[in-house]
Amino acid sequence: MAFVSLLLLASLVANSTGAYLRAELTPPPEVPPRVQPLHERIVIASLEAGLPPQIALDTAWRESRWIHVRNGRVLTDPNHVSFGLFGLNHSYYPDASHMSEGEAIHAGVEHLARLWRTYRSARLVHLAYLHGENWVRAHQRGMADRREVQS
């Protein structure tokens, strides 16, 4: 019975994650002129950090939709947990609400670059950025267990 429950849970995670990833990995729309300078700064920072720029651009789009400052103040999510262009989590970046645009770009890109060096997969980098590395490790184990059962 526990084995069947485990299979069902793995199947639900795999199915929900697959649908979620398809939505999340949709490329952002054309870059509006007001965002072009940010776009360029992210590309430069990514190249300097050894990160494929598209990963950083997709993450910034997903986290902020390029709307990260209003009236000179860094915007936050409704729960006041993540801030700015890369949705920096206050738990890991306590000064996120006070970072300059350049500092936020640097922090977000460096975090993504570290994940890139670890996973070498855009999909896993996005998952680790959204859910944390422990979630990715658990997800990878669950998928490996599922493949073994199917063979």
PDB file of N, CA, C and O in Angstrom, residues 34-109:
ATOM      1  N   ARG A  34      11.992  50.684 -22.437  1.00  0.00           N
ATOM      2  CA  ARG A  34      12.342  51.135 -21.090  1.00  0.00           C
ATOM      3  C   ARG A  34      13.157  50.087 -20.332  1.00  0.00           C
ATOM      4  O   ARG A  34      13.854  50.396 -19.382  1.00  0.00           O
ATOM      5  N   VAL A  35      13.074  48.831 -20.771  1.00  0.00           N
ATOM      6  CA  VAL A  35      13.759  47.735 -20.091  1.00  0.00           C
ATOM      7  C   VAL A  35      15.105  47.426 -20.740  1.00  0.00           C
ATOM      8  O   VAL A  35      15.941  46.756 -20.148  1.00  0.00           O
ATOM      9  N   GLN A  36      15.348  47.940 -21.931  1.00  0.00           N
ATOM     10  CA  GLN A  36      16.560  47.596 -22.674  1.00  0.00           C
ATOM     11  C   GLN A  36      17.840  47.778 -21.850  1.00  0.00           C
ATOM     12  O   GLN A  36      18.691  46.895 -21.853  1.00  0.00           O
ATOM     13  N   PRO A  37      18.018  48.878 -21.103  1.00  0.00           N
ATOM     14  CA  PRO A  37      19.244  49.004 -20.296  1.00  0.00           C
ATOM     15  C   PRO A  37      19.388  47.894 -19.248  1.00  0.00           C
ATOM     16  O   PRO A  37      20.486  47.388 -19.018  1.00  0.00           O
ATOM     17  N   LEU A  38      18.293  47.492 -18.606  1.00  0.00           N
ATOM     18  CA  LEU A  38      18.333  46.389 -17.637  1.00  0.00           C
ATOM     19  C   LEU A  38      18.705  45.092 -18.333  1.00  0.00           C
ATOM     20  O   LEU A  38      19.517  44.314 -17.834  1.00  0.00           O
ATOM     21  N   HIS A  39      18.094  44.881 -19.465  1.00  0.00           N
ATOM     22  CA  HIS A  39      18.347  43.685 -20.263  1.00  0.00           C
ATOM     23  C   HIS A  39      19.837  43.577 -20.570  1.00  0.00           C
ATOM     24  O   HIS A  39      20.456  42.520 -20.380  1.00  0.00           O
ATOM     25  N   GLU A  40      20.425  44.661 -21.002  1.00  0.00           N
ATOM     26  CA  GLU A  40      21.854  44.674 -21.340  1.00  0.00           C
ATOM     27  C   GLU A  40      22.723  44.417 -20.107  1.00  0.00           C
ATOM     28  O   GLU A  40      23.690  43.665 -20.175  1.00  0.00           O
ATOM     29  N   ARG A  41      22.356  45.013 -18.975  1.00  0.00           N
ATOM     30  CA  ARG A  41      23.131  44.802 -17.745  1.00  0.00           C
ATOM     31  C   ARG A  41      23.070  43.348 -17.291  1.00  0.00           C
ATOM     32  O   ARG A  41      24.058  42.784 -16.816  1.00  0.00           O
ATOM     33  N   ILE A  42      21.906  42.729 -17.446  1.00  0.00           N
ATOM     34  CA  ILE A  42      21.753  41.326 -17.060  1.00  0.00           C
ATOM     35  C   ILE A  42      22.588  40.431 -17.978  1.00  0.00           C
ATOM     36  O   ILE A  42      23.250  39.501 -17.512  1.00  0.00           O
ATOM     37  N   VAL A  43      22.577  40.721 -19.273  1.00  0.00           N
ATOM     38  CA  VAL A  43      23.361  39.925 -20.219  1.00  0.00           C
ATOM     39  C   VAL A  43      24.850  40.040 -19.891  1.00  0.00           C
ATOM     40  O   VAL A  43      25.561  39.027 -19.815  1.00  0.00           O
ATOM     41  N   ILE A  44      25.324  41.245 -19.654  1.00  0.00           N
ATOM     42  CA  ILE A  44      26.744  41.452 -19.332  1.00  0.00           C
ATOM     43  C   ILE A  44      27.118  40.735 -18.037  1.00  0.00           C
ATOM     44  O   ILE A  44      28.125  40.027 -17.973  1.00  0.00           O
ATOM     45  N   ALA A  45      26.297  40.908 -17.000  1.00  0.00           N
ATOM     46  CA  ALA A  45      26.577  40.252 -15.713  1.00  0.00           C
ATOM     47  C   ALA A  45      26.567  38.734 -15.870  1.00  0.00           C
ATOM     48  O   ALA A  45      27.405  38.032 -15.276  1.00  0.00           O
ATOM     49  N   SER A  46      25.658  38.214 -16.675  1.00  0.00           N
ATOM     50  CA  SER A  46      25.579  36.765 -16.894  1.00  0.00           C
ATOM     51  C   SER A  46      26.828  36.239 -17.582  1.00  0.00           C
ATOM     52  O   SER A  46      27.395  35.226 -17.169  1.00  0.00           O
ATOM     53  N   LEU A  47      27.253  36.925 -18.629  1.00  0.00           N
ATOM     54  CA  LEU A  47      28.447  36.499 -19.355  1.00  0.00           C
ATOM     55  C   LEU A  47      29.676  36.535 -18.446  1.00  0.00           C
ATOM     56  O   LEU A  47      30.506  35.619 -18.481  1.00  0.00           O
ATOM     57  N   GLU A  48      29.774  37.572 -17.627  1.00  0.00           N
ATOM     58  CA  GLU A  48      30.902  37.671 -16.694  1.00  0.00           C
ATOM     59  C   GLU A  48      30.883  36.543 -15.665  1.00  0.00           C
ATOM     60  O   GLU A  48      31.923  36.090 -15.206  1.00  0.00           O
ATOM     61  N   ALA A  49      29.686  36.079 -15.293  1.00  0.00           N
ATOM     62  CA  ALA A  49      29.554  35.035 -14.272  1.00  0.00           C
ATOM     63  C   ALA A  49      29.590  33.627 -14.869  1.00  0.00           C
ATOM     64  O   ALA A  49      29.523  32.646 -14.132  1.00  0.00           O
ATOM     65  N   GLY A  50      29.642  33.518 -16.198  1.00  0.00           N
ATOM     66  CA  GLY A  50      29.648  32.199 -16.831  1.00  0.00           C
ATOM     67  C   GLY A  50      28.277  31.557 -16.895  1.00  0.00           C
ATOM     68  O   GLY A  50      28.156  30.335 -16.960  1.00  0.00           O
ATOM     69  N   LEU A  51      27.245  32.369 -16.886  1.00  0.00           N
ATOM     70  CA  LEU A  51      25.857  31.900 -16.922  1.00  0.00           C
ATOM     71  C   LEU A  51      25.265  32.200 -18.299  1.00  0.00           C
ATOM     72  O   LEU A  51      25.422  33.327 -18.791  1.00  0.00           O
ATOM     73  N   PRO A  52      24.584  31.248 -18.919  1.00  0.00           N
ATOM     74  CA  PRO A  52      23.886  31.590 -20.161  1.00  0.00           C
ATOM     75  C   PRO A  52      22.892  32.722 -19.891  1.00  0.00           C
ATOM     76  O   PRO A  52      22.021  32.596 -19.014  1.00  0.00           O
ATOM     77  N   PRO A  53      23.007  33.838 -20.603  1.00  0.00           N
ATOM     78  CA  PRO A  53      22.160  35.005 -20.307  1.00  0.00           C
ATOM     79  C   PRO A  53      20.668  34.724 -20.333  1.00  0.00           C
ATOM     80  O   PRO A  53      19.916  35.320 -19.564  1.00  0.00           O
ATOM     81  N   GLN A  54      20.235  33.801 -21.187  1.00  0.00           N
ATOM     82  CA  GLN A  54      18.794  33.556 -21.288  1.00  0.00           C
ATOM     83  C   GLN A  54      18.214  33.040 -19.976  1.00  0.00           C
ATOM     84  O   GLN A  54      17.069  33.327 -19.647  1.00  0.00           O
ATOM     85  N   ILE A  55      19.004  32.315 -19.201  1.00  0.00           N
ATOM     86  CA  ILE A  55      18.516  31.833 -17.893  1.00  0.00           C
ATOM     87  C   ILE A  55      18.220  33.018 -16.984  1.00  0.00           C
ATOM     88  O   ILE A  55      17.172  33.076 -16.343  1.00  0.00           O
ATOM     89  N   ALA A  56      19.132  33.981 -16.929  1.00  0.00           N
ATOM     90  CA  ALA A  56      18.924  35.161 -16.082  1.00  0.00           C
ATOM     91  C   ALA A  56      17.763  36.010 -16.599  1.00  0.00           C
ATOM     92  O   ALA A  56      16.955  36.506 -15.811  1.00  0.00           O
ATOM     93  N   LEU A  57      17.678  36.178 -17.905  1.00  0.00           N
ATOM     94  CA  LEU A  57      16.595  36.986 -18.472  1.00  0.00           C
ATOM     95  C   LEU A  57      15.239  36.341 -18.216  1.00  0.00           C
ATOM     96  O   LEU A  57      14.281  37.023 -17.829  1.00  0.00           O
ATOM     97  N   ASP A  58      15.150  35.026 -18.406  1.00  0.00           N
ATOM     98  CA  ASP A  58      13.891  34.325 -18.130  1.00  0.00           C
ATOM     99  C   ASP A  58      13.501  34.443 -16.658  1.00  0.00           C
ATOM    100  O   ASP A  58      12.337  34.639 -16.329  1.00  0.00           O
ATOM    101  N   THR A  59      14.493  34.318 -15.774  1.00  0.00           N
ATOM    102  CA  THR A  59      14.223  34.391 -14.335  1.00  0.00           C
ATOM    103  C   THR A  59      13.748  35.788 -13.944  1.00  0.00           C
ATOM    104  O   THR A  59      12.768  35.931 -13.201  1.00  0.00           O
ATOM    105  N   ALA A  60      14.424  36.808 -14.431  1.00  0.00           N
ATOM    106  CA  ALA A  60      14.014  38.184 -14.109  1.00  0.00           C
ATOM    107  C   ALA A  60      12.610  38.457 -14.623  1.00  0.00           C
ATOM    108  O   ALA A  60      11.795  39.069 -13.920  1.00  0.00           O
ATOM    109  N   TRP A  61      12.309  37.985 -15.821  1.00  0.00           N
ATOM    110  CA  TRP A  61      10.958  38.180 -16.380  1.00  0.00           C
ATOM    111  C   TRP A  61       9.928  37.465 -15.514  1.00  0.00           C
ATOM    112  O   TRP A  61       8.908  38.036 -15.142  1.00  0.00           O
ATOM    113  N   ARG A  62      10.206  36.215 -15.163  1.00  0.00           N
ATOM    114  CA  ARG A  62       9.259  35.438 -14.366  1.00  0.00           C
ATOM    115  C   ARG A  62       9.041  36.059 -12.983  1.00  0.00           C
ATOM    116  O   ARG A  62       7.933  36.095 -12.474  1.00  0.00           O
ATOM    117  N   GLU A  63      10.124  36.545 -12.379  1.00  0.00           N
ATOM    118  CA  GLU A  63      10.033  37.073 -11.018  1.00  0.00           C
ATOM    119  C   GLU A  63       9.429  38.469 -10.940  1.00  0.00           C
ATOM    120  O   GLU A  63       8.810  38.813  -9.943  1.00  0.00           O
ATOM    121  N   SER A  64       9.627  39.298 -11.963  1.00  0.00           N
ATOM    122  CA  SER A  64       9.195  40.696 -11.831  1.00  0.00           C
ATOM    123  C   SER A  64       8.371  41.232 -12.992  1.00  0.00           C
ATOM    124  O   SER A  64       7.796  42.315 -12.880  1.00  0.00           O
ATOM    125  N   ARG A  65       8.351  40.515 -14.103  1.00  0.00           N
ATOM    126  CA  ARG A  65       7.709  41.030 -15.324  1.00  0.00           C
ATOM    127  C   ARG A  65       8.263  42.410 -15.684  1.00  0.00           C
ATOM    128  O   ARG A  65       7.592  43.237 -16.233  1.00  0.00           O
ATOM    129  N   TRP A  66       9.525  42.628 -15.305  1.00  0.00           N
ATOM    130  CA  TRP A  66      10.270  43.879 -15.527  1.00  0.00           C
ATOM    131  C   TRP A  66       9.698  45.053 -14.728  1.00  0.00           C
ATOM    132  O   TRP A  66      10.077  46.183 -14.936  1.00  0.00           O
ATOM    133  N   ILE A  67       8.779  44.764 -13.810  1.00  0.00           N
ATOM    134  CA  ILE A  67       8.228  45.823 -12.956  1.00  0.00           C
ATOM    135  C   ILE A  67       8.777  45.568 -11.562  1.00  0.00           C
ATOM    136  O   ILE A  67       8.263  44.735 -10.817  1.00  0.00           O
ATOM    137  N   HIS A  68       9.829  46.280 -11.205  1.00  0.00           N
ATOM    138  CA  HIS A  68      10.513  45.985  -9.936  1.00  0.00           C
ATOM    139  C   HIS A  68      10.704  47.214  -9.061  1.00  0.00           C
ATOM    140  O   HIS A  68      11.077  47.104  -7.912  1.00  0.00           O
ATOM    141  N   VAL A  69      10.451  48.385  -9.615  1.00  0.00           N
ATOM    142  CA  VAL A  69      10.589  49.627  -8.852  1.00  0.00           C
ATOM    143  C   VAL A  69       9.394  50.513  -9.178  1.00  0.00           C
ATOM    144  O   VAL A  69       8.969  50.605 -10.325  1.00  0.00           O
ATOM    145  N   ARG A  70       8.848  51.150  -8.155  1.00  0.00           N
ATOM    146  CA  ARG A  70       7.770  52.118  -8.370  1.00  0.00           C
ATOM    147  C   ARG A  70       8.047  53.319  -7.470  1.00  0.00           C
ATOM    148  O   ARG A  70       8.259  53.153  -6.279  1.00  0.00           O
ATOM    149  N   ASN A  71       8.080  54.486  -8.064  1.00  0.00           N
ATOM    150  CA  ASN A  71       8.367  55.725  -7.331  1.00  0.00           C
ATOM    151  C   ASN A  71       9.675  55.622  -6.539  1.00  0.00           C
ATOM    152  O   ASN A  71       9.765  56.054  -5.392  1.00  0.00           O
ATOM    153  N   GLY A  72      10.667  54.972  -7.146  1.00  0.00           N
ATOM    154  CA  GLY A  72      11.979  54.869  -6.524  1.00  0.00           C
ATOM    155  C   GLY A  72      12.092  53.810  -5.438  1.00  0.00           C
ATOM    156  O   GLY A  72      13.145  53.638  -4.854  1.00  0.00           O
ATOM    157  N   ARG A  73      11.013  53.089  -5.167  1.00  0.00           N
ATOM    158  CA  ARG A  73      11.035  52.049  -4.129  1.00  0.00           C
ATOM    159  C   ARG A  73      11.019  50.671  -4.771  1.00  0.00           C
ATOM    160  O   ARG A  73      10.303  50.427  -5.731  1.00  0.00           O
ATOM    161  N   VAL A  74      11.800  49.750  -4.199  1.00  0.00           N
ATOM    162  CA  VAL A  74      11.847  48.373  -4.688  1.00  0.00           C
ATOM    163  C   VAL A  74      10.520  47.700  -4.357  1.00  0.00           C
ATOM    164  O   VAL A  74      10.051  47.760  -3.227  1.00  0.00           O
ATOM    165  N   LEU A  75       9.920  47.082  -5.357  1.00  0.00           N
ATOM    166  CA  LEU A  75       8.645  46.404  -5.148  1.00  0.00           C
ATOM    167  C   LEU A  75       8.861  45.032  -4.527  1.00  0.00           C
ATOM    168  O   LEU A  75       9.904  44.410  -4.692  1.00  0.00           O
ATOM    169  N   THR A  76       7.850  44.565  -3.839  1.00  0.00           N
ATOM    170  CA  THR A  76       7.886  43.264  -3.174  1.00  0.00           C
ATOM    171  C   THR A  76       6.667  42.451  -3.581  1.00  0.00           C
ATOM    172  O   THR A  76       5.719  42.983  -4.156  1.00  0.00           O
ATOM    173  N   ASP A  77       6.681  41.169  -3.263  1.00  0.00           N
ATOM    174  CA  ASP A  77       5.503  40.342  -3.487  1.00  0.00           C
ATOM    175  C   ASP A  77       4.480  40.664  -2.388  1.00  0.00           C
ATOM    176  O   ASP A  77       4.796  41.359  -1.417  1.00  0.00           O
ATOM    177  N   PRO A  78       3.239  40.191  -2.529  1.00  0.00           N
ATOM    178  CA  PRO A  78       2.206  40.527  -1.530  1.00  0.00           C
ATOM    179  C   PRO A  78       2.549  40.104  -0.105  1.00  0.00           C
ATOM    180  O   PRO A  78       2.079  40.702   0.852  1.00  0.00           O
ATOM    181  N   ASN A  79       3.379  39.073   0.053  1.00  0.00           N
ATOM    182  CA  ASN A  79       3.735  38.590   1.389  1.00  0.00           C
ATOM    183  C   ASN A  79       5.001  39.244   1.936  1.00  0.00           C
ATOM    184  O   ASN A  79       5.473  38.880   3.009  1.00  0.00           O
ATOM    185  N   HIS A  80       5.581  40.157   1.181  1.00  0.00           N
ATOM    186  CA  HIS A  80       6.819  40.854   1.572  1.00  0.00           C
ATOM    187  C   HIS A  80       7.963  39.881   1.841  1.00  0.00           C
ATOM    188  O   HIS A  80       8.725  40.036   2.781  1.00  0.00           O
ATOM    189  N   VAL A  81       8.085  38.858   0.993  1.00  0.00           N
ATOM    190  CA  VAL A  81       9.132  37.858   1.141  1.00  0.00           C
ATOM    191  C   VAL A  81      10.220  38.042   0.091  1.00  0.00           C
ATOM    192  O   VAL A  81      11.392  37.884   0.364  1.00  0.00           O
ATOM    193  N   SER A  82       9.833  38.391  -1.132  1.00  0.00           N
ATOM    194  CA  SER A  82      10.832  38.536  -2.196  1.00  0.00           C
ATOM    195  C   SER A  82      10.757  39.939  -2.804  1.00  0.00           C
ATOM    196  O   SER A  82       9.692  40.535  -2.866  1.00  0.00           O
ATOM    197  N   PHE A  83      11.928  40.402  -3.247  1.00  0.00           N
ATOM    198  CA  PHE A  83      12.047  41.790  -3.645  1.00  0.00           C
ATOM    199  C   PHE A  83      12.731  41.953  -4.995  1.00  0.00           C
ATOM    200  O   PHE A  83      13.667  41.220  -5.319  1.00  0.00           O
ATOM    201  N   GLY A  84      12.277  42.945  -5.739  1.00  0.00           N
ATOM    202  CA  GLY A  84      12.997  43.431  -6.899  1.00  0.00           C
ATOM    203  C   GLY A  84      12.960  42.569  -8.135  1.00  0.00           C
ATOM    204  O   GLY A  84      12.153  41.665  -8.294  1.00  0.00           O
ATOM    205  N   LEU A  85      13.874  42.881  -9.021  1.00  0.00           N
ATOM    206  CA  LEU A  85      13.956  42.316 -10.354  1.00  0.00           C
ATOM    207  C   LEU A  85      14.036  40.792 -10.357  1.00  0.00           C
ATOM    208  O   LEU A  85      13.388  40.126 -11.150  1.00  0.00           O
ATOM    209  N   PHE A  86      14.825  40.213  -9.462  1.00  0.00           N
ATOM    210  CA  PHE A  86      14.994  38.765  -9.406  1.00  0.00           C
ATOM    211  C   PHE A  86      14.182  38.126  -8.282  1.00  0.00           C
ATOM    212  O   PHE A  86      14.359  36.956  -7.983  1.00  0.00           O
ATOM    213  N   GLY A  87      13.294  38.872  -7.650  1.00  0.00           N
ATOM    214  CA  GLY A  87      12.491  38.315  -6.571  1.00  0.00           C
ATOM    215  C   GLY A  87      13.349  37.726  -5.476  1.00  0.00           C
ATOM    216  O   GLY A  87      13.115  36.619  -5.009  1.00  0.00           O
ATOM    217  N   LEU A  88      14.374  38.472  -5.055  1.00  0.00           N
ATOM    218  CA  LEU A  88      15.310  37.979  -4.048  1.00  0.00           C
ATOM    219  C   LEU A  88      14.588  37.749  -2.725  1.00  0.00           C
ATOM    220  O   LEU A  88      13.918  38.631  -2.210  1.00  0.00           O
ATOM    221  N   ASN A  89      14.753  36.559  -2.191  1.00  0.00           N
ATOM    222  CA  ASN A  89      14.080  36.158  -0.961  1.00  0.00           C
ATOM    223  C   ASN A  89      14.742  36.844   0.231  1.00  0.00           C
ATOM    224  O   ASN A  89      15.954  36.755   0.420  1.00  0.00           O
ATOM    225  N   HIS A  90      13.929  37.483   1.032  1.00  0.00           N
ATOM    226  CA  HIS A  90      14.427  38.234   2.187  1.00  0.00           C
ATOM    227  C   HIS A  90      15.163  37.337   3.181  1.00  0.00           C
ATOM    228  O   HIS A  90      16.062  37.783   3.886  1.00  0.00           O
ATOM    229  N   SER A  91      14.817  36.056   3.246  1.00  0.00           N
ATOM    230  CA  SER A  91      15.502  35.129   4.171  1.00  0.00           C
ATOM    231  C   SER A  91      16.973  34.972   3.809  1.00  0.00           C
ATOM    232  O   SER A  91      17.818  34.802   4.676  1.00  0.00           O
ATOM    233  N   TYR A  92      17.275  34.981   2.510  1.00  0.00           N
ATOM    234  CA  TYR A  92      18.651  34.797   2.048  1.00  0.00           C
ATOM    235  C   TYR A  92      19.358  36.116   1.769  1.00  0.00           C
ATOM    236  O   TYR A  92      20.580  36.184   1.797  1.00  0.00           O
ATOM    237  N   TYR A  93      18.585  37.122   1.466  1.00  0.00           N
ATOM    238  CA  TYR A  93      19.130  38.448   1.160  1.00  0.00           C
ATOM    239  C   TYR A  93      18.407  39.471   2.035  1.00  0.00           C
ATOM    240  O   TYR A  93      17.493  40.155   1.587  1.00  0.00           O
ATOM    241  N   PRO A  94      18.797  39.573   3.315  1.00  0.00           N
ATOM    242  CA  PRO A  94      18.088  40.458   4.248  1.00  0.00           C
ATOM    243  C   PRO A  94      18.042  41.918   3.798  1.00  0.00           C
ATOM    244  O   PRO A  94      17.123  42.645   4.147  1.00  0.00           O
ATOM    245  N   ASP A  95      19.024  42.339   3.000  1.00  0.00           N
ATOM    246  CA  ASP A  95      19.054  43.730   2.533  1.00  0.00           C
ATOM    247  C   ASP A  95      18.402  43.901   1.168  1.00  0.00           C
ATOM    248  O   ASP A  95      18.537  44.961   0.548  1.00  0.00           O
ATOM    249  N   ALA A  96      17.691  42.894   0.698  1.00  0.00           N
ATOM    250  CA  ALA A  96      17.132  42.928  -0.662  1.00  0.00           C
ATOM    251  C   ALA A  96      16.267  44.161  -0.902  1.00  0.00           C
ATOM    252  O   ALA A  96      16.321  44.752  -1.977  1.00  0.00           O
ATOM    253  N   SER A  97      15.501  44.573   0.088  1.00  0.00           N
ATOM    254  CA  SER A  97      14.609  45.715  -0.117  1.00  0.00           C
ATOM    255  C   SER A  97      15.372  47.028  -0.221  1.00  0.00           C
ATOM    256  O   SER A  97      14.809  48.036  -0.639  1.00  0.00           O
ATOM    257  N   HIS A  98      16.646  47.033   0.134  1.00  0.00           N
ATOM    258  CA  HIS A  98      17.448  48.254   0.084  1.00  0.00           C
ATOM    259  C   HIS A  98      18.546  48.203  -0.982  1.00  0.00           C
ATOM    260  O   HIS A  98      19.339  49.131  -1.089  1.00  0.00           O
ATOM    261  N   MET A  99      18.590  47.111  -1.753  1.00  0.00           N
ATOM    262  CA  MET A  99      19.636  46.976  -2.770  1.00  0.00           C
ATOM    263  C   MET A  99      19.378  47.927  -3.940  1.00  0.00           C
ATOM    264  O   MET A  99      18.232  48.181  -4.303  1.00  0.00           O
ATOM    265  N   SER A 100      20.468  48.404  -4.519  1.00  0.00           N
ATOM    266  CA  SER A 100      20.336  49.166  -5.759  1.00  0.00           C
ATOM    267  C   SER A 100      20.009  48.180  -6.880  1.00  0.00           C
ATOM    268  O   SER A 100      20.138  46.962  -6.712  1.00  0.00           O
ATOM    269  N   GLU A 101      19.607  48.717  -8.005  1.00  0.00           N
ATOM    270  CA  GLU A 101      19.317  47.874  -9.159  1.00  0.00           C
ATOM    271  C   GLU A 101      20.539  47.024  -9.526  1.00  0.00           C
ATOM    272  O   GLU A 101      20.427  45.833  -9.790  1.00  0.00           O
ATOM    273  N   GLY A 102      21.719  47.646  -9.539  1.00  0.00           N
ATOM    274  CA  GLY A 102      22.949  46.937  -9.875  1.00  0.00           C
ATOM    275  C   GLY A 102      23.270  45.841  -8.878  1.00  0.00           C
ATOM    276  O   GLY A 102      23.682  44.739  -9.260  1.00  0.00           O
ATOM    277  N   GLU A 103      23.076  46.109  -7.593  1.00  0.00           N
ATOM    278  CA  GLU A 103      23.329  45.096  -6.561  1.00  0.00           C
ATOM    279  C   GLU A 103      22.359  43.923  -6.692  1.00  0.00           C
ATOM    280  O   GLU A 103      22.747  42.768  -6.529  1.00  0.00           O
ATOM    281  N   ALA A 104      21.111  44.229  -7.011  1.00  0.00           N
ATOM    282  CA  ALA A 104      20.107  43.176  -7.173  1.00  0.00           C
ATOM    283  C   ALA A 104      20.421  42.315  -8.391  1.00  0.00           C
ATOM    284  O   ALA A 104      20.282  41.082  -8.339  1.00  0.00           O
ATOM    285  N   ILE A 105      20.852  42.933  -9.483  1.00  0.00           N
ATOM    286  CA  ILE A 105      21.236  42.170 -10.669  1.00  0.00           C
ATOM    287  C   ILE A 105      22.411  41.274 -10.330  1.00  0.00           C
ATOM    288  O   ILE A 105      22.411  40.079 -10.645  1.00  0.00           O
ATOM    289  N   HIS A 106      23.413  41.831  -9.668  1.00  0.00           N
ATOM    290  CA  HIS A 106      24.593  41.041  -9.302  1.00  0.00           C
ATOM    291  C   HIS A 106      24.204  39.853  -8.415  1.00  0.00           C
ATOM    292  O   HIS A 106      24.630  38.721  -8.645  1.00  0.00           O
ATOM    293  N   ALA A 107      23.379  40.098  -7.394  1.00  0.00           N
ATOM    294  CA  ALA A 107      22.983  39.028  -6.471  1.00  0.00           C
ATOM    295  C   ALA A 107      22.186  37.944  -7.192  1.00  0.00           C
ATOM    296  O   ALA A 107      22.443  36.747  -7.014  1.00  0.00           O
ATOM    297  N   GLY A 108      21.222  38.356  -8.009  1.00  0.00           N
ATOM    298  CA  GLY A 108      20.403  37.377  -8.728  1.00  0.00           C
ATOM    299  C   GLY A 108      21.223  36.558  -9.712  1.00  0.00           C
ATOM    300  O   GLY A 108      21.095  35.326  -9.774  1.00  0.00           O
ATOM    301  N   VAL A 109      22.080  37.219 -10.476  1.00  0.00           N
ATOM    302  CA  VAL A 109      22.905  36.518 -11.467  1.00  0.00           C
ATOM    303  C   VAL A 109      23.908  35.599 -10.775  1.00  0.00           C
ATOM    304  O   VAL A 109      24.121  34.458 -11.213  1.00  0.00           O
TER     305      VAL A 109
END
